[in-house]
Coordinates of N, CA, C and O in Angstrom, one line a residue:
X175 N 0.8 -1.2 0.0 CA 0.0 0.0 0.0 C 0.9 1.2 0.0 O 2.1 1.2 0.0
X176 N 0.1 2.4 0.0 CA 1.2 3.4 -0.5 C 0.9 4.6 1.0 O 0.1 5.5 0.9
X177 N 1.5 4.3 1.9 CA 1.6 5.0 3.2 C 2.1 5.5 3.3 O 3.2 4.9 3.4
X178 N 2.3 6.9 3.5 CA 3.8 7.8 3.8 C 3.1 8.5 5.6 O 2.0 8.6 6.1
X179 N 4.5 9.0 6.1 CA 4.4 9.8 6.7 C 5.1 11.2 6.9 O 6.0 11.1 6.1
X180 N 5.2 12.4 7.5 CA 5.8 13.4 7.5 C 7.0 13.0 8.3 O 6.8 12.3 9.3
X181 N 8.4 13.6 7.8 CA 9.4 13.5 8.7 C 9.3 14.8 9.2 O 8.5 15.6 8.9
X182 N 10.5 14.9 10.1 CA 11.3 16.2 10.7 C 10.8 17.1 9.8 O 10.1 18.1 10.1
X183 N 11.3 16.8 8.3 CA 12.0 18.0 7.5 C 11.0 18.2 6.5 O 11.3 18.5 5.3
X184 N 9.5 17.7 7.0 CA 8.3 17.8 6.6 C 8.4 17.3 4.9 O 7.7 17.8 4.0
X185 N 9.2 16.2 4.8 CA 9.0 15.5 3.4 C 8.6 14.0 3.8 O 9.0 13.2 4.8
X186 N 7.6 13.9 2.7 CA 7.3 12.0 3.3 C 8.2 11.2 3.4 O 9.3 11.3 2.8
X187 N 7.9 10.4 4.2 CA 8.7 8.7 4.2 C 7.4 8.0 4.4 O 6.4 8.1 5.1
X188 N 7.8 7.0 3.2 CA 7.1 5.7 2.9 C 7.2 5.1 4.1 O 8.3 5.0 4.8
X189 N 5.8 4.4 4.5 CA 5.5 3.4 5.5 C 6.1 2.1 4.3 O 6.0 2.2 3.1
X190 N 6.9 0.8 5.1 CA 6.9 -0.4 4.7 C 5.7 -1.1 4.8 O 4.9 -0.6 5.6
X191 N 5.0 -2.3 4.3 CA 4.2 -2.8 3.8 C 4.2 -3.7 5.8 O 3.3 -3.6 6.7
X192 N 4.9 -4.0 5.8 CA 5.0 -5.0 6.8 C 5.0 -3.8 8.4 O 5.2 -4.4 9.4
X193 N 4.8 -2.5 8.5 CA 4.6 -1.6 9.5 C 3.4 -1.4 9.8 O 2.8 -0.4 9.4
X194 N 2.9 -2.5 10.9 CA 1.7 -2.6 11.4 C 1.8 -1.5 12.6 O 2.4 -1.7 13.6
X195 N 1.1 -0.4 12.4 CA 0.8 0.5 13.3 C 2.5 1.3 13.7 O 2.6 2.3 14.4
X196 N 3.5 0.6 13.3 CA 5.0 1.4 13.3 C 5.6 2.3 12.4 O 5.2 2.1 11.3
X197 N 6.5 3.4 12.4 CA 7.2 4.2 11.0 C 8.2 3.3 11.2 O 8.6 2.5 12.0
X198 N 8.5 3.8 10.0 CA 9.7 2.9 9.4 C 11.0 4.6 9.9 O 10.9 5.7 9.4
X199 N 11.8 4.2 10.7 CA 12.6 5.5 11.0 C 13.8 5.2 10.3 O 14.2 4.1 10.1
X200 N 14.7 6.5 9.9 CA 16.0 6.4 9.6 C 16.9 7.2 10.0 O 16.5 8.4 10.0
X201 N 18.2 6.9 10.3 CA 18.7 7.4 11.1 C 19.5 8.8 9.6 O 20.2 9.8 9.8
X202 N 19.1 8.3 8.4 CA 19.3 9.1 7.2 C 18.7 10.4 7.3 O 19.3 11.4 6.8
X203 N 17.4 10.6 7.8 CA 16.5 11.7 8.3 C 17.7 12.7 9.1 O 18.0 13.7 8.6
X204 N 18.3 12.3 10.5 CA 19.2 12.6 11.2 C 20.2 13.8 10.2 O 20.3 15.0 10.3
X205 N 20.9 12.9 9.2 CA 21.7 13.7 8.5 C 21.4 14.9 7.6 O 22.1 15.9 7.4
X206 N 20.1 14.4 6.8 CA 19.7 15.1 6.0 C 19.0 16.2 6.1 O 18.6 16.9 5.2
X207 N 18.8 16.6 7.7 CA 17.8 17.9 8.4 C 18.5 18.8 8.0 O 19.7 18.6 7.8
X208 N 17.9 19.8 7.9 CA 19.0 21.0 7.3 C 18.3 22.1 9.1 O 18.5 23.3 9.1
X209 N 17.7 21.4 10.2 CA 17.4 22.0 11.4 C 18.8 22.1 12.0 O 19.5 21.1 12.0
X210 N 19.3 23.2 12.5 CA 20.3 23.1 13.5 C 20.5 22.5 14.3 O 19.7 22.3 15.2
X211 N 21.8 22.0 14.3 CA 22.1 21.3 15.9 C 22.2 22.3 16.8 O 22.9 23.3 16.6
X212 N 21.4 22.0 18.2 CA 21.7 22.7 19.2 C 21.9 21.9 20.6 O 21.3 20.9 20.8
X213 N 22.6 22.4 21.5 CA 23.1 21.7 22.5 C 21.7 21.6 23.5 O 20.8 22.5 23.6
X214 N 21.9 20.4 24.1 CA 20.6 19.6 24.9 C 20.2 21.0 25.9 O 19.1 21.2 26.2
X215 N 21.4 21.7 26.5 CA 21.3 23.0 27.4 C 20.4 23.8 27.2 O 19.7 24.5 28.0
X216 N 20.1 24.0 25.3 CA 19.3 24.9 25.0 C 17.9 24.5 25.0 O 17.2 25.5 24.8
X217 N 17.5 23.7 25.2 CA 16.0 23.0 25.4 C 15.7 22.4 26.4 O 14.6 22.0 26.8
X218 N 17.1 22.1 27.1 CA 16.7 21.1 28.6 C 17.4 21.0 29.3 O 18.1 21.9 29.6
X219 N 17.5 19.3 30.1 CA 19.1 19.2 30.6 C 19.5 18.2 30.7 O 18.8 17.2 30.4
X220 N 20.7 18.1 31.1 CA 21.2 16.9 30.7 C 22.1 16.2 32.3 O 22.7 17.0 33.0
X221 N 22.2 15.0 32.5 CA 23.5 14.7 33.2 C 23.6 13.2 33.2 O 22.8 12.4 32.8
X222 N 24.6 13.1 33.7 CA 25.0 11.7 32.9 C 24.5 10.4 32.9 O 24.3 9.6 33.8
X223 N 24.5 10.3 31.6 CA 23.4 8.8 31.0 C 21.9 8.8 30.9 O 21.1 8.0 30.5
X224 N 21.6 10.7 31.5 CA 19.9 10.6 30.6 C 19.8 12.6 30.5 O 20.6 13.4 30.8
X225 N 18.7 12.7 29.9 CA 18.3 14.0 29.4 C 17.0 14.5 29.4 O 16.1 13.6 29.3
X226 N 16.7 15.2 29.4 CA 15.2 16.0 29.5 C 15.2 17.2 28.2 O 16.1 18.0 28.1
X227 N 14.3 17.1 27.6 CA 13.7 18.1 26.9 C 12.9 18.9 26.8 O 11.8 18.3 27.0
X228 N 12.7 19.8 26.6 CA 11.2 20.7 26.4 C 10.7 21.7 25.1 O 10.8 22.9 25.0
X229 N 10.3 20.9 24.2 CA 10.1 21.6 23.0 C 8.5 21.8 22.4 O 7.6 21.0 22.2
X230 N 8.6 23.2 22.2 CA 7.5 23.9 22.8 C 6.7 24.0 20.9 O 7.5 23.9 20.0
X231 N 5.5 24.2 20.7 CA 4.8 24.4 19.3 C 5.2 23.2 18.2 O 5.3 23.5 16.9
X232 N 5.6 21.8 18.8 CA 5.8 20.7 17.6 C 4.3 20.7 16.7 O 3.1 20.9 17.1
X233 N 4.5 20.5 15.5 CA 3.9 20.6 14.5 C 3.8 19.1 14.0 O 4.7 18.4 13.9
X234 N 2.2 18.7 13.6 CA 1.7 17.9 13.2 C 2.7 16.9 12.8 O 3.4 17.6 12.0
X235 N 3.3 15.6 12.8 CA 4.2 14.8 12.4 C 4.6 13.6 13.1 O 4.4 13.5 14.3
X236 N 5.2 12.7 12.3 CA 6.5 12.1 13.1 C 7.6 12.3 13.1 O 8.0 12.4 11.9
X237 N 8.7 12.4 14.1 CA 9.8 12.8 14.2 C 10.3 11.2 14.9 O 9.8 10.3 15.4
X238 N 11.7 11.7 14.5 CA 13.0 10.9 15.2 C 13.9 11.7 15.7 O 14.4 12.6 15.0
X239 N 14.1 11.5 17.2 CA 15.2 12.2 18.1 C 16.5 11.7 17.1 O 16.6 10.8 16.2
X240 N 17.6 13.1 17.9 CA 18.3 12.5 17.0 C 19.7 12.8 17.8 O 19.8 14.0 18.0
X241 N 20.7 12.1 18.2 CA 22.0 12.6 18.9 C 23.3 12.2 18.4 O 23.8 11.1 17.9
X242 N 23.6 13.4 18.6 CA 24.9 13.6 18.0 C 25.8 13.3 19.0 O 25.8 14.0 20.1
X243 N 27.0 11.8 18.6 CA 27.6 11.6 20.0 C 28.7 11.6 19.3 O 28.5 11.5 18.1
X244 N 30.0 11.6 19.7 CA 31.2 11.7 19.1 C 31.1 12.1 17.1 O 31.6 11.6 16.2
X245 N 30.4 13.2 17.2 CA 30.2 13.2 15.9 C 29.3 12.9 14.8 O 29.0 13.6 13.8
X246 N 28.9 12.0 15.1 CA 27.9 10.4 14.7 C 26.5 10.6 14.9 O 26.2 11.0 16.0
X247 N 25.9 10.5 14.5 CA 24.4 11.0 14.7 C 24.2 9.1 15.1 O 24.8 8.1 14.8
X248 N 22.8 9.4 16.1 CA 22.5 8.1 16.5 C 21.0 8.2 16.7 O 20.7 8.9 17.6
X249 N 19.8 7.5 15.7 CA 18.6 8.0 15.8 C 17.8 7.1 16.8 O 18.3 6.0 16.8
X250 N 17.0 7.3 17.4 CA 16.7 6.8 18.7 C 15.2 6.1 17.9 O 14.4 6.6 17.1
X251 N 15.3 4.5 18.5 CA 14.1 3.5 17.7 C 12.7 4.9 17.8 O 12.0 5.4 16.9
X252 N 12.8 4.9 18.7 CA 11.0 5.3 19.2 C 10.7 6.5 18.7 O 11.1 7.5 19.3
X253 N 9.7 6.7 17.5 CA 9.3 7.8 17.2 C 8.5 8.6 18.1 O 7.9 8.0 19.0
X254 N 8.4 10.3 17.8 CA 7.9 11.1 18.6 C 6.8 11.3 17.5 O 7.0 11.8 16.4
X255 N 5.3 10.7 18.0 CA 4.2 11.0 17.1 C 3.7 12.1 17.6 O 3.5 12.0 18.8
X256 N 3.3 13.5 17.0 CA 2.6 14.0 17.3 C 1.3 14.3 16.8 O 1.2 14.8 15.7
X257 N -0.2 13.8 17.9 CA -1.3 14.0 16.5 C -1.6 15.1 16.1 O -0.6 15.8 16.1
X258 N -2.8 15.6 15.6 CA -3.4 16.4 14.9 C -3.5 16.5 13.3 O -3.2 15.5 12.8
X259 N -3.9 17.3 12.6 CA -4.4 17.6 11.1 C -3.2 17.7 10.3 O -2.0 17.8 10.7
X260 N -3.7 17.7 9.4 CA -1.9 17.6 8.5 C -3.0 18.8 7.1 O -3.1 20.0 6.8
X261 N -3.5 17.9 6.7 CA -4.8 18.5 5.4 C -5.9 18.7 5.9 O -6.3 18.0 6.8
X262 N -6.5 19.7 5.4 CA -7.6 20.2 5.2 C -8.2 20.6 4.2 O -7.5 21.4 3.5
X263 N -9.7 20.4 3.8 CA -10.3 20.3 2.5 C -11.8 21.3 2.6 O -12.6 21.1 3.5
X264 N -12.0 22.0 1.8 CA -13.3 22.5 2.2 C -14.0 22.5 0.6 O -13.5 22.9 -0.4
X265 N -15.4 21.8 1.0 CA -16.3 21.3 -0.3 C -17.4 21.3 -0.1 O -17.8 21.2 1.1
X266 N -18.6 21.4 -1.6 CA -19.2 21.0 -1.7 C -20.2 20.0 -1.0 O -19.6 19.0 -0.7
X267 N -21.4 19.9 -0.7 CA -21.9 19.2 0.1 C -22.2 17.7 -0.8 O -22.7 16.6 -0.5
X268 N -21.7 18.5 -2.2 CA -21.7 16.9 -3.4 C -20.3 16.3 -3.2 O -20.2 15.1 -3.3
X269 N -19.4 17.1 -3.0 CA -17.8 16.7 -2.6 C -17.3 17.2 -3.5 O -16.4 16.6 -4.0
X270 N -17.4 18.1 -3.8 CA -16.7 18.6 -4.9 C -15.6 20.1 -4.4 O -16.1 21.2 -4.2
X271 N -14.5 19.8 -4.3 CA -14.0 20.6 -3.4 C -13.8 22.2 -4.2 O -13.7 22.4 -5.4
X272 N -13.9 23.1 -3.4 CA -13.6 25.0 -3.9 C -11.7 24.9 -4.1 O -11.0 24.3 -3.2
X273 N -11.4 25.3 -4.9 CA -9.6 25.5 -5.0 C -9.7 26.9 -4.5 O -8.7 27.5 -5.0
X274 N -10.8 27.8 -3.4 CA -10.0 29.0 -2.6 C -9.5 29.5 -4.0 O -8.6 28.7 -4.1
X275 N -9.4 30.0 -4.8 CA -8.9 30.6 -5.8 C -9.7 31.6 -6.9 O -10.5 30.8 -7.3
X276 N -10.1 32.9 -7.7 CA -10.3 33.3 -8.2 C -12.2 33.0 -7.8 O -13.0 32.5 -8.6
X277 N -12.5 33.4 -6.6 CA -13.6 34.0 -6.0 C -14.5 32.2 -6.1 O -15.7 32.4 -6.4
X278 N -14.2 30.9 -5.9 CA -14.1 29.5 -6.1 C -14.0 29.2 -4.4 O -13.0 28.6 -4.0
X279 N -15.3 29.9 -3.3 CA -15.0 29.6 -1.7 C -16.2 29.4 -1.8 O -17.0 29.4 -2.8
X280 N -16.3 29.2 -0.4 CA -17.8 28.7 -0.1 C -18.3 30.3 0.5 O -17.8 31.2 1.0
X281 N -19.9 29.9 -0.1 CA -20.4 30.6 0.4 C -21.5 31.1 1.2 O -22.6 30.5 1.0
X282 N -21.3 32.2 2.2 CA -22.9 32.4 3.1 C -24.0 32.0 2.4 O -24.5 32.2 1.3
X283 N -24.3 31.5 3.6 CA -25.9 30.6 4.0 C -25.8 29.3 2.9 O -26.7 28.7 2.3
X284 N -24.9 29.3 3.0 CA -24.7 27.4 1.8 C -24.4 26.3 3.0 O -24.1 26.5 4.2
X285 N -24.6 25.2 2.2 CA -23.8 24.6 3.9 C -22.5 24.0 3.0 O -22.4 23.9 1.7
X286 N -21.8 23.6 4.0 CA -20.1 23.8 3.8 C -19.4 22.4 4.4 O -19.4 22.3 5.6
X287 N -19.0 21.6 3.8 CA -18.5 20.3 4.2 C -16.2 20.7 4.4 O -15.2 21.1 3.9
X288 N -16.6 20.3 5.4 CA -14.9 20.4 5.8 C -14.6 19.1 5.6 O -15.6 18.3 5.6
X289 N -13.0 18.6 5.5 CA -12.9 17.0 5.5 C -11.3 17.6 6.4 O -11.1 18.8 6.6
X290 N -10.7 17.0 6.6 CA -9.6 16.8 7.5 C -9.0 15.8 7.9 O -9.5 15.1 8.8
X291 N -7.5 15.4 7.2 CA -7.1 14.3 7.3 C -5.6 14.5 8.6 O -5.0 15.6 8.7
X292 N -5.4 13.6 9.3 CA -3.8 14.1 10.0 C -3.7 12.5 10.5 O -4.1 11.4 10.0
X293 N -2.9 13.0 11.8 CA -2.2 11.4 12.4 C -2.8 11.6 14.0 O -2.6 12.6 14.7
X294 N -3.6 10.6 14.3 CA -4.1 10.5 15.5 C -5.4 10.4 15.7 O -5.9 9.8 16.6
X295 N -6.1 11.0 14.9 CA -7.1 11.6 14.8 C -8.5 10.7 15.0 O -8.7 9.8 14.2
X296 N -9.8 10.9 16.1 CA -10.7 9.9 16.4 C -12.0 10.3 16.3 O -12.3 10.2 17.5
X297 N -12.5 10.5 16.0 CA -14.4 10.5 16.0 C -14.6 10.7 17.5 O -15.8 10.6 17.8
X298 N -14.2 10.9 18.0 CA -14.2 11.1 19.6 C -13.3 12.9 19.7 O -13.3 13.4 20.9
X299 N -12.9 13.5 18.9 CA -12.2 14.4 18.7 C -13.5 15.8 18.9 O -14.7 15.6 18.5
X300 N -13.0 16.8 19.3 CA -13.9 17.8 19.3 C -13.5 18.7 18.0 O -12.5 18.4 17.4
X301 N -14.6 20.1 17.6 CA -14.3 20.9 16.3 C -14.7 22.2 17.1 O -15.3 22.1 18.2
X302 N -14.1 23.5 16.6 CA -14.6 24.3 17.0 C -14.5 25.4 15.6 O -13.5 25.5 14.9
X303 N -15.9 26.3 15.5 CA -15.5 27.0 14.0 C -16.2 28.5 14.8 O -17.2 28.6 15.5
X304 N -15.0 29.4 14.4 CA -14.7 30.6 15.3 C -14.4 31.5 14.2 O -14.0 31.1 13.1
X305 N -14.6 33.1 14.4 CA -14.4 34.0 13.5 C -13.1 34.4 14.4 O -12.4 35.3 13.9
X306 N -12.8 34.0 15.5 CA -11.5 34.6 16.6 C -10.4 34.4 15.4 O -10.7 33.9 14.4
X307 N -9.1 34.9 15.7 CA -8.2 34.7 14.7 C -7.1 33.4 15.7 O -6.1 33.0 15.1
X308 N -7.5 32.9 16.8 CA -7.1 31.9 17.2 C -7.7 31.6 18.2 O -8.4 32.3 19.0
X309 N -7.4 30.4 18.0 CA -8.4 29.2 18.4 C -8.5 28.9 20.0 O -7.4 28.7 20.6
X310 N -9.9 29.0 20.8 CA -8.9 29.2 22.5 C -9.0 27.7 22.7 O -9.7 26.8 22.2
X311 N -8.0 27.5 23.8 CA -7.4 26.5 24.6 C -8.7 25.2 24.8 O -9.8 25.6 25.0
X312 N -8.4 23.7 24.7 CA -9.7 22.9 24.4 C -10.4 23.0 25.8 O -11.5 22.3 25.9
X313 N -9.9 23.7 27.0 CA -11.0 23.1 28.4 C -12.0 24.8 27.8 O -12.7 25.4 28.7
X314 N -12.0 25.2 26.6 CA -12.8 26.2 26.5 C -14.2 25.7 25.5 O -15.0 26.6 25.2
X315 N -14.2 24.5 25.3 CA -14.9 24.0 23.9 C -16.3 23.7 24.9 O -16.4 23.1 26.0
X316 N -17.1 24.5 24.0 CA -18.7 24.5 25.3 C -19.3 22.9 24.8 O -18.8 22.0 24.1
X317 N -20.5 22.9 25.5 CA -21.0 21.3 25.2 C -22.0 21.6 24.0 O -22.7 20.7 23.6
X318 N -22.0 22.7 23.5 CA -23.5 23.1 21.9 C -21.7 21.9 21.0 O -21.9 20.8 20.6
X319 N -20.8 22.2 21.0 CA -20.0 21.6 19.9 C -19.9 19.9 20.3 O -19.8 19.1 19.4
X320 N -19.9 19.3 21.7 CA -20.3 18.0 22.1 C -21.6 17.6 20.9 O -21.4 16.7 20.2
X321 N -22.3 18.1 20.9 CA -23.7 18.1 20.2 C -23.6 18.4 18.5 O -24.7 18.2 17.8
X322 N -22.5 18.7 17.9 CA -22.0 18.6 16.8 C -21.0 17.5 16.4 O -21.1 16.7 15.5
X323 N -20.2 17.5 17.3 CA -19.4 16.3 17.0 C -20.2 14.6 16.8 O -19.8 13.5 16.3
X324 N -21.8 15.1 17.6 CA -22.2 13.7 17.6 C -22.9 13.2 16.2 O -23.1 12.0 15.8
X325 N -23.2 14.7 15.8 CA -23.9 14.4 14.7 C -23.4 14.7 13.0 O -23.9 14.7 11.9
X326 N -21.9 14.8 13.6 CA -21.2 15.0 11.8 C -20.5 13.7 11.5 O -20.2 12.8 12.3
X327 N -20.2 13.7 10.2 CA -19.6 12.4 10.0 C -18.2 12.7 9.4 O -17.9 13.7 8.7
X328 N -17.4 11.8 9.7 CA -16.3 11.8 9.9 C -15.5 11.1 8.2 O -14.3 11.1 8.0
X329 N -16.2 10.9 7.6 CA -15.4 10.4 6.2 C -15.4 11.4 4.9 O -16.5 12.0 4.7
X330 N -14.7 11.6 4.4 CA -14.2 12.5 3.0 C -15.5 11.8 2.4 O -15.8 12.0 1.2

């Protein structure tokens, strides 16, 4: 099947056929980041034989830790999944999606189908559609959108 996921450096990597619910990581990702190396001090701490991190606004993906020890990059088995949305689609209530382009949007008093694909993501997930220019914090999501989530469906 044809499965990819986002690395680091936000280009796909092909899932293997045989990665049941696993990425396939490489320690190739490690080299090929064009992210700066920065010392564990600048994000955490460190002392000897373990480390702490704190990295703050990660963006939709999977990642591989990655350390630099005598030089040598060494990528750590366990991917860092982070969920949420990757795409988003807005269409037709036939499916026919708007390309947002040359006055081609949805419009007032139509109804309006969103679709949204990412990594993690459950039918058990809350929505919230806001004219705010950001979005507030989830212990703010009232129960009128509990009462939406029950009744939208969740397939493209």
């Amino acid at each position: 099947t044809n499965r990819s996921v986002m690395t680091a450096q936000r280009r796909p990597r092909r899932l293997l056929a045989s990665d049941v619910g696993q990425y396939s990581l490489n320690v190739a990702d490690c080299y090929m980041s064009s992210a700066p190396l920065l010392p564990i001090s600048a994000k955490g701490s460190a002392t000897p034989g373990s480390f702490t991190l704190t990295l703050e606004d990660m963006g939709t993906g999977v990642y591989i830790v990655c350390l630099n020890i005598g030089n040598h990059f060494r990528g750590m088995p366990q991917p860092v999944v982070v969920s949420g949305p990757i795409f988003l689609q807005l269409s037709r209530p036939n499916g026919s999606p708007y390309s947002l382009q040359g006055g081609d949007s949805p419009v007032a008093g139509q109804p309006l189908r969103i679709w949204a694909e990412g990594i993690g993501m459950a039918p058990t997930d809350l929505f919230l559609l806001t004219g705010a220019p950001v979005c507030p914090p989830p212990h703010n999501v009232g129960p009128g959108n509990r009462w939406l989530e029950g009744n939208a469906t969740s397939s493209p």
